[in-house]
Short mmCIF file of N, CA and C in Angstrom, two decimals:
data_model
loop_
_atom_site.label_atom_id
_atom_site.label_comp_id
_atom_site.label_asym_id
_atom_site.label_seq_id
_atom_site.Cartn_x
_atom_site.Cartn_y
_atom_site.Cartn_z
N GLN A 192 -24.98 38.98 -17.87
CA GLN A 192 -23.91 38.21 -18.85
C GLN A 192 -22.83 37.97 -17.91
N ASP A 193 -22.53 38.71 -17.21
CA ASP A 193 -21.02 38.83 -16.66
C ASP A 193 -21.31 37.89 -15.35
N ASP A 194 -22.78 37.78 -14.74
CA ASP A 194 -22.77 37.02 -13.95
C ASP A 194 -23.08 35.66 -14.42
N GLY A 195 -23.62 35.16 -15.39
CA GLY A 195 -23.54 33.87 -15.93
C GLY A 195 -22.23 33.35 -16.40
N TYR A 196 -21.32 34.19 -16.71
CA TYR A 196 -20.03 33.65 -17.02
C TYR A 196 -19.35 33.20 -15.52
N VAL A 197 -19.73 34.21 -14.93
CA VAL A 197 -18.80 33.73 -13.42
C VAL A 197 -19.44 32.46 -12.95
N ARG A 198 -20.82 32.06 -12.97
CA ARG A 198 -21.37 30.88 -12.85
C ARG A 198 -20.71 29.74 -13.16
N LEU A 199 -20.63 29.94 -14.45
CA LEU A 199 -19.89 29.12 -15.53
C LEU A 199 -18.53 28.38 -15.33
N LEU A 200 -18.25 29.42 -14.73
CA LEU A 200 -16.51 29.38 -14.63
C LEU A 200 -16.52 28.51 -13.22
N ARG A 201 -17.85 29.00 -12.10
CA ARG A 201 -17.33 28.24 -10.85
C ARG A 201 -18.03 27.14 -10.85
N ARG A 202 -18.89 26.88 -11.85
CA ARG A 202 -19.13 25.31 -12.14
C ARG A 202 -18.21 24.28 -12.70
N GLN A 203 -17.27 24.83 -13.38
CA GLN A 203 -16.34 24.36 -13.82
C GLN A 203 -14.97 23.99 -12.76
N VAL A 204 -15.01 25.11 -12.02
CA VAL A 204 -13.93 24.61 -10.84
C VAL A 204 -14.72 23.56 -10.09
N ALA A 205 -16.15 23.74 -9.66
CA ALA A 205 -16.56 22.59 -8.67
C ALA A 205 -16.44 21.34 -9.44
N GLU A 206 -16.63 21.29 -10.69
CA GLU A 206 -16.63 19.58 -11.55
C GLU A 206 -15.09 19.24 -11.55
N ALA A 207 -14.17 20.11 -11.62
CA ALA A 207 -12.77 19.91 -11.68
C ALA A 207 -12.39 19.31 -10.52
N PHE A 208 -12.93 19.92 -9.11
CA PHE A 208 -12.54 19.53 -7.76
C PHE A 208 -13.38 18.16 -7.53
N ARG A 209 -14.52 17.92 -8.00
CA ARG A 209 -15.33 16.90 -7.72
C ARG A 209 -14.84 15.63 -8.63
N ASP A 210 -14.51 15.60 -9.90
CA ASP A 210 -14.38 14.65 -10.44
C ASP A 210 -13.09 13.77 -10.64
N ASN A 211 -12.23 14.34 -10.03
CA ASN A 211 -10.76 14.14 -9.89
C ASN A 211 -10.29 13.46 -8.68
N ARG A 212 -9.47 12.60 -8.42
CA ARG A 212 -8.95 11.88 -7.35
C ARG A 212 -7.73 12.59 -6.68
N MET A 213 -6.95 13.34 -7.88
CA MET A 213 -5.79 14.21 -7.58
C MET A 213 -5.96 15.56 -7.92
N ILE A 214 -5.95 16.58 -6.89
CA ILE A 214 -5.69 18.00 -7.27
C ILE A 214 -4.56 18.57 -6.58
N ALA A 215 -3.67 19.20 -7.66
CA ALA A 215 -2.76 19.73 -6.83
C ALA A 215 -2.57 21.07 -7.32
N VAL A 216 -2.35 22.06 -5.89
CA VAL A 216 -2.34 23.48 -6.46
C VAL A 216 -0.58 23.92 -6.51
N CYS A 217 -0.78 24.62 -7.51
CA CYS A 217 0.78 25.07 -7.78
C CYS A 217 0.97 26.39 -8.03
N GLN A 218 2.20 27.11 -7.49
CA GLN A 218 2.12 28.58 -7.89
C GLN A 218 3.22 28.49 -9.15
N TYR A 219 2.78 29.34 -9.88
CA TYR A 219 3.95 29.93 -11.05
C TYR A 219 4.29 31.24 -11.31
N SER A 220 5.60 31.20 -11.95
CA SER A 220 6.37 32.30 -12.32
C SER A 220 5.82 32.47 -13.53
N PRO A 221 6.12 33.82 -14.37
CA PRO A 221 5.60 33.87 -15.78
C PRO A 221 6.27 32.76 -16.37
N LEU A 222 5.91 32.30 -17.40
CA LEU A 222 5.99 31.26 -18.32
C LEU A 222 6.02 31.43 -19.72
N ALA A 223 6.84 31.10 -20.54
CA ALA A 223 6.77 31.53 -22.12
C ALA A 223 5.47 30.35 -22.38
N ALA A 224 5.15 30.63 -23.32
CA ALA A 224 3.65 29.95 -24.14
C ALA A 224 4.30 28.53 -24.31
N GLU A 225 5.54 28.56 -24.92
CA GLU A 225 6.00 27.10 -25.39
C GLU A 225 6.11 26.21 -24.15
N ASP A 226 6.54 26.81 -23.12
CA ASP A 226 6.93 25.76 -22.00
C ASP A 226 5.58 25.59 -21.15
N VAL A 227 4.62 26.37 -21.31
CA VAL A 227 3.01 25.63 -20.69
C VAL A 227 2.80 24.81 -21.47
N ALA A 228 2.48 24.98 -22.96
CA ALA A 228 2.62 24.16 -23.75
C ALA A 228 3.21 22.89 -23.61
N LEU A 229 4.65 22.85 -23.50
CA LEU A 229 5.18 21.52 -23.33
C LEU A 229 4.94 20.82 -22.17
N ALA A 230 4.73 21.67 -20.87
CA ALA A 230 4.33 21.00 -19.68
C ALA A 230 2.96 20.61 -19.66
N ARG A 231 1.95 20.85 -20.35
CA ARG A 231 0.78 20.23 -20.66
C ARG A 231 0.90 19.11 -20.98
N HIS A 232 1.75 19.17 -22.32
CA HIS A 232 1.96 17.71 -22.84
C HIS A 232 2.40 17.19 -22.34
N TYR A 233 3.59 16.81 -21.47
CA TYR A 233 4.04 16.17 -20.78
C TYR A 233 3.07 15.64 -19.33
N LEU A 234 2.22 16.56 -19.10
CA LEU A 234 1.56 16.01 -18.07
C LEU A 234 0.24 15.22 -18.51
N ARG A 235 -0.44 15.63 -20.04
CA ARG A 235 -1.51 15.11 -20.39
C ARG A 235 -1.19 13.83 -20.63
N ARG A 236 0.07 13.38 -21.10
CA ARG A 236 0.45 11.80 -21.56
C ARG A 236 0.36 11.07 -20.15
N HIS A 237 0.14 11.65 -18.73
CA HIS A 237 0.10 10.87 -17.59
C HIS A 237 -1.66 11.20 -17.16
N ASN A 238 -2.41 11.69 -18.05
CA ASN A 238 -3.64 11.85 -17.63
C ASN A 238 -3.72 12.95 -16.53
N ILE A 239 -2.82 13.89 -16.82
CA ILE A 239 -3.00 15.06 -15.56
C ILE A 239 -3.57 16.06 -16.42
N GLU A 240 -4.24 17.03 -16.31
CA GLU A 240 -4.81 18.22 -16.90
C GLU A 240 -4.39 19.68 -16.21
N VAL A 241 -4.04 20.60 -16.91
CA VAL A 241 -3.70 21.78 -16.27
C VAL A 241 -4.66 22.58 -16.37
N LYS A 242 -5.06 23.44 -15.22
CA LYS A 242 -6.04 24.21 -15.21
C LYS A 242 -5.80 25.71 -14.51
N PHE A 243 -6.15 26.67 -15.46
CA PHE A 243 -5.62 28.05 -14.87
C PHE A 243 -7.17 28.59 -14.32
N PHE A 244 -7.30 28.70 -13.11
CA PHE A 244 -8.64 29.09 -12.49
C PHE A 244 -8.10 30.81 -11.97
N LEU A 245 -8.79 31.50 -12.08
CA LEU A 245 -8.73 32.86 -11.45
C LEU A 245 -8.97 32.66 -9.74
N ASN A 246 -8.26 33.09 -8.83
CA ASN A 246 -8.79 33.27 -7.42
C ASN A 246 -9.93 33.43 -7.03
N GLU A 247 -10.40 34.71 -7.79
CA GLU A 247 -11.43 35.24 -7.30
C GLU A 247 -12.67 34.37 -7.67
N VAL A 248 -12.46 33.37 -8.64
CA VAL A 248 -13.53 32.28 -8.92
C VAL A 248 -13.31 30.95 -8.13
N VAL A 249 -12.11 30.64 -7.60
CA VAL A 249 -11.81 29.47 -6.96
C VAL A 249 -12.39 29.49 -5.51
N ARG A 250 -11.63 30.74 -4.93
CA ARG A 250 -11.96 30.76 -3.53
C ARG A 250 -13.52 30.71 -3.04
N PRO A 251 -14.56 31.39 -3.32
CA PRO A 251 -15.83 31.24 -3.37
C PRO A 251 -16.59 29.59 -3.19
N VAL A 252 -15.71 29.02 -4.45
CA VAL A 252 -16.36 27.50 -4.63
C VAL A 252 -15.63 26.89 -3.43
N LEU A 253 -14.54 27.03 -3.05
CA LEU A 253 -13.76 26.12 -2.03
C LEU A 253 -14.52 26.31 -0.54
N ALA A 254 -14.83 27.86 -0.18
CA ALA A 254 -15.12 28.28 0.82
C ALA A 254 -16.40 27.19 1.39
N GLN A 255 -17.23 26.91 0.11
CA GLN A 255 -18.35 26.06 0.55
C GLN A 255 -18.23 24.60 0.15
N SER A 256 -17.22 24.10 0.37
CA SER A 256 -16.77 22.78 -0.08
C SER A 256 -15.89 21.79 0.83
N LYS A 257 -15.87 21.00 0.82
CA LYS A 257 -15.13 19.97 1.90
C LYS A 257 -13.67 20.40 1.39
N TYR A 258 -12.94 21.31 0.40
CA TYR A 258 -11.65 21.39 0.02
C TYR A 258 -11.38 22.98 0.42
N ARG A 259 -12.27 23.15 1.56
CA ARG A 259 -11.94 24.69 2.07
C ARG A 259 -10.52 25.05 2.86
N ASN A 260 -9.98 23.79 3.38
CA ASN A 260 -8.87 23.70 3.99
C ASN A 260 -7.61 24.25 2.75
N LEU A 261 -7.74 23.92 1.38
CA LEU A 261 -6.71 24.35 0.35
C LEU A 261 -6.58 26.01 0.30
N LEU A 262 -7.80 26.38 0.82
CA LEU A 262 -7.74 27.95 0.80
C LEU A 262 -6.75 29.05 0.74
N PRO A 263 -5.83 28.46 2.03
CA PRO A 263 -4.70 29.27 2.06
C PRO A 263 -3.53 29.15 1.10
N LEU A 264 -3.70 27.88 0.01
CA LEU A 264 -2.96 28.24 -1.12
C LEU A 264 -3.24 28.88 -2.19
N PHE A 265 -4.31 29.31 -2.35
CA PHE A 265 -4.64 29.84 -3.41
C PHE A 265 -4.49 31.38 -3.49
N VAL A 266 -3.24 32.09 -3.09
CA VAL A 266 -2.82 33.03 -3.15
C VAL A 266 -1.80 33.43 -4.36
N GLY A 267 -1.94 34.54 -5.14
CA GLY A 267 -0.83 34.80 -5.86
C GLY A 267 -1.31 34.16 -7.33
N ARG A 268 -0.30 33.65 -8.06
CA ARG A 268 -0.67 33.02 -9.06
C ARG A 268 -0.62 31.90 -9.06
N ASN A 269 -1.63 31.06 -9.27
CA ASN A 269 -2.03 29.62 -9.24
C ASN A 269 -2.70 28.54 -10.26
N VAL A 270 -1.76 27.53 -10.53
CA VAL A 270 -2.36 26.97 -11.75
C VAL A 270 -2.64 25.61 -10.65
N VAL A 271 -3.79 24.60 -11.48
CA VAL A 271 -4.11 23.57 -10.59
C VAL A 271 -4.15 22.28 -11.72
N LEU A 272 -3.52 21.58 -10.90
CA LEU A 272 -3.19 20.09 -11.99
C LEU A 272 -4.11 18.98 -11.18
N VAL A 273 -5.19 18.40 -12.39
CA VAL A 273 -6.16 17.95 -11.54
C VAL A 273 -5.72 16.12 -12.68
N SER A 274 -6.24 15.07 -12.05
CA SER A 274 -6.01 13.83 -12.69
C SER A 274 -7.12 12.50 -11.93
N PRO A 275 -7.93 11.91 -12.83
CA PRO A 275 -8.81 11.17 -12.09
C PRO A 275 -8.09 9.92 -11.35
N GLU A 276 -7.01 9.48 -11.80
CA GLU A 276 -5.87 8.83 -10.80
C GLU A 276 -4.88 9.44 -10.20
N ALA A 277 -4.16 8.62 -9.18
CA ALA A 277 -3.43 9.67 -8.11
C ALA A 277 -1.87 9.20 -8.62
N LYS A 278 -1.88 10.10 -9.70
CA LYS A 278 -0.26 10.28 -10.52
C LYS A 278 0.56 11.05 -9.87
N ALA A 279 0.90 11.00 -8.68
CA ALA A 279 1.93 11.86 -7.80
C ALA A 279 3.18 11.76 -8.48
N LYS A 280 3.78 10.58 -8.45
CA LYS A 280 5.19 10.29 -8.95
C LYS A 280 5.18 10.86 -10.40
N GLU A 281 4.19 10.73 -11.03
CA GLU A 281 4.43 11.39 -12.61
C GLU A 281 4.59 12.78 -12.73
N MET A 282 3.53 13.41 -12.01
CA MET A 282 3.68 14.74 -11.71
C MET A 282 4.81 15.23 -10.97
N LEU A 283 5.38 15.03 -10.01
CA LEU A 283 6.45 15.42 -9.54
C LEU A 283 7.41 15.06 -10.61
N ARG A 284 7.73 14.13 -11.28
CA ARG A 284 8.86 13.95 -12.09
C ARG A 284 8.65 14.98 -13.36
N VAL A 285 7.61 15.44 -13.80
CA VAL A 285 7.56 16.52 -14.78
C VAL A 285 7.71 17.85 -14.11
N LEU A 286 7.20 17.95 -13.04
CA LEU A 286 7.16 19.33 -12.50
C LEU A 286 8.78 19.74 -12.22
N LYS A 287 9.35 18.63 -11.93
CA LYS A 287 10.99 18.65 -11.50
C LYS A 287 11.86 19.59 -12.83
N SER A 288 11.19 19.47 -14.02
CA SER A 288 11.64 19.78 -15.21
C SER A 288 11.17 21.07 -15.46
N VAL A 289 10.05 21.35 -14.87
CA VAL A 289 9.79 22.99 -15.06
C VAL A 289 9.98 23.60 -13.90
N PRO A 290 10.72 24.34 -13.57
CA PRO A 290 11.14 25.18 -12.31
C PRO A 290 10.11 25.98 -12.08
N GLN A 291 9.59 26.82 -13.14
CA GLN A 291 8.96 28.12 -12.91
C GLN A 291 7.45 27.63 -11.99
N ILE A 292 7.17 26.32 -12.44
CA ILE A 292 5.78 25.79 -11.53
C ILE A 292 6.40 24.85 -10.28
N SER A 293 5.97 25.57 -9.05
CA SER A 293 6.12 24.78 -7.87
C SER A 293 4.98 24.57 -7.00
N LEU A 294 4.99 23.30 -6.49
CA LEU A 294 3.87 22.57 -6.09
C LEU A 294 3.88 23.12 -4.63
N LEU A 295 2.64 23.44 -4.31
CA LEU A 295 2.45 24.31 -3.04
C LEU A 295 1.85 22.75 -1.97
N GLY A 296 0.70 21.94 -2.73
CA GLY A 296 0.21 21.15 -1.71
C GLY A 296 -0.89 20.41 -2.74
N ALA A 297 -1.71 19.44 -2.18
CA ALA A 297 -2.46 18.60 -3.14
C ALA A 297 -3.72 17.94 -2.15
N CYS A 298 -4.37 17.53 -2.90
CA CYS A 298 -5.38 16.76 -2.15
C CYS A 298 -5.78 15.70 -3.10
N ILE A 299 -5.14 14.47 -2.21
CA ILE A 299 -5.10 13.17 -3.15
C ILE A 299 -6.19 12.26 -2.15
N ASP A 300 -7.18 11.79 -3.12
CA ASP A 300 -8.16 10.75 -2.54
C ASP A 300 -8.87 11.41 -1.14
N ASP A 301 -9.15 12.45 -1.39
CA ASP A 301 -9.93 13.23 -0.23
C ASP A 301 -9.01 13.46 0.95
N THR A 302 -7.70 13.21 0.82
CA THR A 302 -6.60 13.78 1.91
C THR A 302 -5.87 14.64 1.26
N ILE A 303 -5.49 15.94 2.33
CA ILE A 303 -4.96 16.96 1.84
C ILE A 303 -3.51 16.94 2.49
N LEU A 304 -2.40 17.10 1.21
CA LEU A 304 -1.43 16.43 1.79
C LEU A 304 -0.36 17.90 1.35
N SER A 305 0.67 18.32 2.01
CA SER A 305 1.75 19.42 1.89
C SER A 305 2.55 18.88 0.70
N ARG A 306 3.53 19.70 0.06
CA ARG A 306 4.50 19.34 -0.69
C ARG A 306 5.26 18.05 -0.16
N LYS A 307 5.94 17.89 0.95
CA LYS A 307 6.42 17.08 1.58
C LYS A 307 5.55 15.67 1.57
N GLY A 308 4.11 15.58 1.76
CA GLY A 308 3.32 14.55 1.48
C GLY A 308 3.30 13.99 0.62
N VAL A 309 3.20 15.04 -0.62
CA VAL A 309 2.83 14.43 -1.67
C VAL A 309 4.43 13.70 -2.18
N GLU A 310 5.30 14.21 -1.68
CA GLU A 310 6.63 13.26 -1.91
C GLU A 310 6.66 12.15 -1.57
N ASN A 311 6.21 12.01 -0.22
CA ASN A 311 6.33 10.86 0.66
C ASN A 311 5.34 9.63 -0.48
N PHE A 312 3.93 10.36 -0.41
CA PHE A 312 2.80 9.75 -1.07
C PHE A 312 3.53 9.07 -2.52
N ALA A 313 4.14 9.69 -3.26
CA ALA A 313 4.76 9.17 -4.64
C ALA A 313 5.74 8.10 -4.04
N LYS A 314 6.30 8.03 -3.19
CA LYS A 314 7.55 6.92 -3.09
C LYS A 314 6.70 5.57 -2.49
N LEU A 315 5.21 5.63 -2.22
CA LEU A 315 4.70 4.38 -1.80
C LEU A 315 4.48 3.62 -3.08
N PRO A 316 4.58 2.03 -2.86
CA PRO A 316 4.48 1.14 -4.17
C PRO A 316 2.68 1.46 -4.75
N SER A 317 2.81 1.00 -6.12
CA SER A 317 1.53 1.15 -6.79
C SER A 317 0.54 0.16 -5.89
N LEU A 318 -0.68 0.20 -6.05
CA LEU A 318 -1.81 -0.67 -5.59
C LEU A 318 -1.36 -1.83 -6.09
N GLU A 319 -1.33 -1.92 -7.19
CA GLU A 319 -0.98 -3.54 -7.89
C GLU A 319 0.18 -4.27 -7.56
N ALA A 320 1.29 -3.38 -7.02
CA ALA A 320 2.17 -3.99 -6.46
C ALA A 320 2.20 -4.54 -4.88
N SER A 321 1.37 -3.65 -4.14
CA SER A 321 0.82 -3.98 -2.91
C SER A 321 -0.14 -4.85 -2.80
N GLN A 322 -0.97 -5.28 -3.66
CA GLN A 322 -1.99 -6.15 -3.79
C GLN A 322 -1.26 -7.45 -3.84
N GLY A 323 -0.12 -7.66 -5.24
CA GLY A 323 0.66 -8.78 -5.09
C GLY A 323 1.46 -8.93 -4.12
N GLN A 324 2.04 -8.15 -3.34
CA GLN A 324 2.54 -8.29 -2.31
C GLN A 324 1.59 -9.18 -1.04
N THR A 325 0.13 -8.67 -0.78
CA THR A 325 -0.21 -9.42 -0.21
C THR A 325 -0.97 -10.56 -0.39
N VAL A 326 -1.34 -11.17 -1.75
CA VAL A 326 -1.61 -12.21 -2.20
C VAL A 326 -0.45 -13.33 -1.94
N GLY A 327 0.67 -12.67 -2.57
CA GLY A 327 1.90 -13.67 -1.84
C GLY A 327 1.92 -14.28 -0.43
N ALA A 328 1.73 -13.16 0.25
CA ALA A 328 2.17 -12.99 1.89
C ALA A 328 0.48 -14.45 2.06
N LEU A 329 -0.44 -14.15 1.54
CA LEU A 329 -1.58 -14.82 2.04
C LEU A 329 -1.38 -16.35 1.13
N ALA A 330 -0.73 -16.51 0.26
CA ALA A 330 -0.91 -18.01 -0.27
C ALA A 330 0.43 -18.51 0.49
N LEU A 331 1.31 -18.02 1.21
CA LEU A 331 2.37 -18.66 1.83
C LEU A 331 1.64 -19.28 3.18
N LEU A 332 0.76 -18.59 3.82
CA LEU A 332 -0.10 -19.05 5.08
C LEU A 332 -0.39 -20.42 5.42
N PRO A 333 -1.49 -20.65 4.18
CA PRO A 333 -1.99 -22.23 4.27
C PRO A 333 -0.74 -22.96 4.25
N SER A 334 0.27 -23.00 2.95
CA SER A 334 1.25 -23.88 3.05
C SER A 334 2.03 -24.01 4.52
N ARG A 335 2.47 -22.77 4.96
CA ARG A 335 3.14 -22.80 6.31
C ARG A 335 2.21 -23.66 7.25
N THR A 336 1.03 -23.24 7.46
CA THR A 336 0.19 -23.87 8.45
C THR A 336 0.04 -25.45 8.20
N SER A 337 0.04 -25.88 6.98
CA SER A 337 0.06 -27.31 6.54
C SER A 337 1.08 -27.71 7.14
N SER A 338 2.70 -27.40 6.86
CA SER A 338 3.39 -27.82 7.35
C SER A 338 3.52 -27.80 8.61
N LEU A 339 3.02 -27.02 9.23
CA LEU A 339 3.19 -26.99 10.57
C LEU A 339 2.31 -28.20 11.43
N LEU A 340 1.21 -28.22 10.73
CA LEU A 340 0.38 -29.49 11.11
C LEU A 340 0.83 -30.83 10.82
N GLN A 341 1.52 -30.56 9.81
CA GLN A 341 1.92 -32.14 9.44
C GLN A 341 3.59 -32.30 10.43
N HIS A 342 4.04 -31.46 10.71
CA HIS A 342 5.33 -31.62 11.50
C HIS A 342 5.02 -32.75 12.73
N GLY A 343 3.97 -32.51 13.70
CA GLY A 343 3.75 -33.02 14.74
C GLY A 343 3.40 -34.47 14.52
N SER A 344 2.77 -34.85 13.43
CA SER A 344 2.65 -36.16 13.05
C SER A 344 3.44 -37.09 12.63
N LEU A 345 4.28 -36.25 11.93
CA LEU A 345 5.62 -36.70 11.20
C LEU A 345 6.57 -37.23 12.17
N LEU A 346 6.60 -36.11 13.22
CA LEU A 346 7.58 -36.56 14.41
C LEU A 346 6.86 -37.78 15.25
N LEU A 347 5.63 -37.61 15.41
CA LEU A 347 5.13 -38.94 16.25
C LEU A 347 5.23 -40.07 15.41
N VAL A 348 5.28 -40.23 14.25
CA VAL A 348 5.50 -41.68 13.31
C VAL A 348 6.94 -41.88 13.40
N ALA A 349 7.95 -40.81 13.30
CA ALA A 349 9.31 -41.26 13.11
C ALA A 349 9.56 -41.93 15.00
N LEU A 350 9.04 -41.33 15.60
CA LEU A 350 9.67 -41.58 17.18
C LEU A 350 8.83 -42.99 17.26
N LEU A 351 7.69 -43.34 16.98
CA LEU A 351 7.05 -44.75 16.78
C LEU A 351 7.71 -45.83 16.27
N HIS A 352 8.35 -45.34 15.02
CA HIS A 352 9.04 -46.35 13.96
C HIS A 352 10.40 -46.60 15.19
N GLN A 353 11.15 -45.53 15.56
CA GLN A 353 12.17 -45.65 16.31
C GLN A 353 12.10 -46.58 17.68
N HIS A 354 11.19 -46.51 18.12
CA HIS A 354 10.59 -47.26 19.61
C HIS A 354 10.14 -48.70 19.03
N LEU A 355 9.80 -48.93 17.91
CA LEU A 355 9.38 -50.38 17.42
C LEU A 355 10.95 -50.78 16.89
N LYS A 356 11.80 -50.19 16.16
CA LYS A 356 13.17 -50.50 15.97
C LYS A 356 14.05 -51.26 17.32
N GLN A 357 13.74 -50.25 18.36
CA GLN A 357 14.36 -50.45 19.89
C GLN A 357 13.60 -51.86 20.13
N LEU A 358 12.55 -52.14 20.18
CA LEU A 358 11.72 -53.31 20.75
C LEU A 358 12.28 -54.41 19.98
N GLN A 359 12.51 -54.08 18.67
CA GLN A 359 12.59 -55.50 17.64
C GLN A 359 14.01 -55.63 18.29
N ALA A 360 15.00 -54.65 18.42
CA ALA A 360 16.56 -55.01 18.63
C ALA A 360 16.56 -55.54 20.21
N GLY A 361 15.91 -55.23 21.10
CA GLY A 361 15.94 -55.70 22.24
C GLY A 361 15.19 -57.38 22.11
N ALA A 362 14.35 -57.40 21.47
CA ALA A 362 13.68 -58.91 21.19
C ALA A 362 15.03 -60.10 20.33
N ALA A 363 15.40 -59.22 19.56
CA ALA A 363 16.53 -60.09 19.19
C ALA A 363 17.74 -60.55 19.94
N ALA A 364 17.99 -59.28 20.86
CA ALA A 364 19.37 -59.69 21.96
C ALA A 364 18.91 -60.86 22.91
N ALA A 365 17.54 -60.87 23.26
CA ALA A 365 17.32 -61.92 24.25
C ALA A 365 16.06 -62.74 23.42
N PRO A 366 16.88 -64.02 22.86
CA PRO A 366 15.67 -64.74 21.79
C PRO A 366 15.01 -65.58 22.97
N GLY A 367 15.32 -66.19 23.96
CA GLY A 367 14.62 -66.93 24.82
C GLY A 367 13.45 -66.64 25.91
N SER A 368 13.57 -65.18 26.00
CA SER A 368 12.73 -64.44 26.81
C SER A 368 11.55 -63.53 25.78
N PRO A 369 10.17 -63.62 26.41
CA PRO A 369 9.47 -63.11 25.59
C PRO A 369 9.55 -61.46 25.85
N ARG A 370 9.16 -60.36 24.88
CA ARG A 370 9.33 -59.31 25.07
C ARG A 370 8.40 -58.48 26.36
N GLY A 371 9.25 -57.60 26.94
CA GLY A 371 8.43 -57.18 28.04
C GLY A 371 7.90 -58.26 29.33
N SER A 372 8.17 -59.52 29.29
CA SER A 372 7.68 -60.40 30.08
C SER A 372 8.15 -59.94 31.68
N PRO A 373 7.24 -60.27 32.59
CA PRO A 373 7.39 -59.91 34.07
C PRO A 373 8.52 -61.08 34.77
N GLU A 374 9.06 -61.78 34.02
CA GLU A 374 9.94 -62.69 34.83
C GLU A 374 11.44 -61.67 34.93
N THR A 375 11.61 -60.85 33.98
CA THR A 375 12.76 -60.09 33.77
C THR A 375 12.38 -58.69 34.93
N THR A 376 11.45 -58.73 35.27
CA THR A 376 10.94 -57.60 36.60
C THR A 376 11.04 -58.34 37.56
N ALA A 377 10.51 -59.42 37.79
CA ALA A 377 10.36 -60.09 39.20
C ALA A 377 11.23 -60.10 40.07
N PRO A 378 12.47 -60.77 39.58
CA PRO A 378 13.77 -61.32 40.60
C PRO A 378 14.10 -59.66 41.35
N SER A 379 14.03 -58.47 40.69
CA SER A 379 14.46 -57.17 41.40
C SER A 379 13.36 -57.28 42.62
N GLN A 380 11.83 -57.25 42.21
CA GLN A 380 10.85 -57.15 43.18
C GLN A 380 10.98 -58.22 44.08
N SER A 381 11.42 -59.43 44.00
CA SER A 381 11.77 -60.24 44.60
C SER A 381 12.65 -60.30 46.01
N ALA A 382 13.58 -59.46 45.38
CA ALA A 382 14.83 -59.15 46.22
C ALA A 382 14.55 -58.09 47.54
N GLN A 383 13.68 -57.17 47.24
CA GLN A 383 13.10 -56.15 47.99
C GLN A 383 12.38 -56.78 49.06
N SER A 384 11.50 -57.78 48.66
CA SER A 384 10.44 -58.62 49.57
C SER A 384 11.19 -59.25 50.75
N PRO A 385 10.69 -59.49 51.86
CA PRO A 385 11.45 -59.97 53.10
C PRO A 385 11.33 -61.48 53.11
#
């Protein structure tokens, strides 16, 4: 019966690690029952569950999984915070108000992070904000490309228009001679001939 209970606990540990994107390992000092209930309540509001697993149960499960690099964190009194979403910012905010629980490290989206790594991860913009910035940048590219492509043709039209005005102004100044006639250039050529 005891062996069956241990297997059940190990299965729960394996499910908690397999089914969640964020797994945070914390160490805790003795807490009053009301403090534990309050911390659980605030964490649950962000879809973060608090799991108390015995190290004797967790260590064999982790030793045979991709999370074996988390083994050094499971020393002493540990609590595991799990969430199907990467809610590092919310978790850190709640843990700041509960000094008896200190974050040791976490595994977020299959990446093992130290406490500092989790803090840096929490500073990153949300996926929605990043997608919005990317969409904005991508939407700007076609309009910029279009304006760059139009710039050359608009410049050419302006230069041709200016050239046409200059030709018309030259024709108005010399009404008797046709534009660009060889007579205007012929005397200079005849002066050079012997």
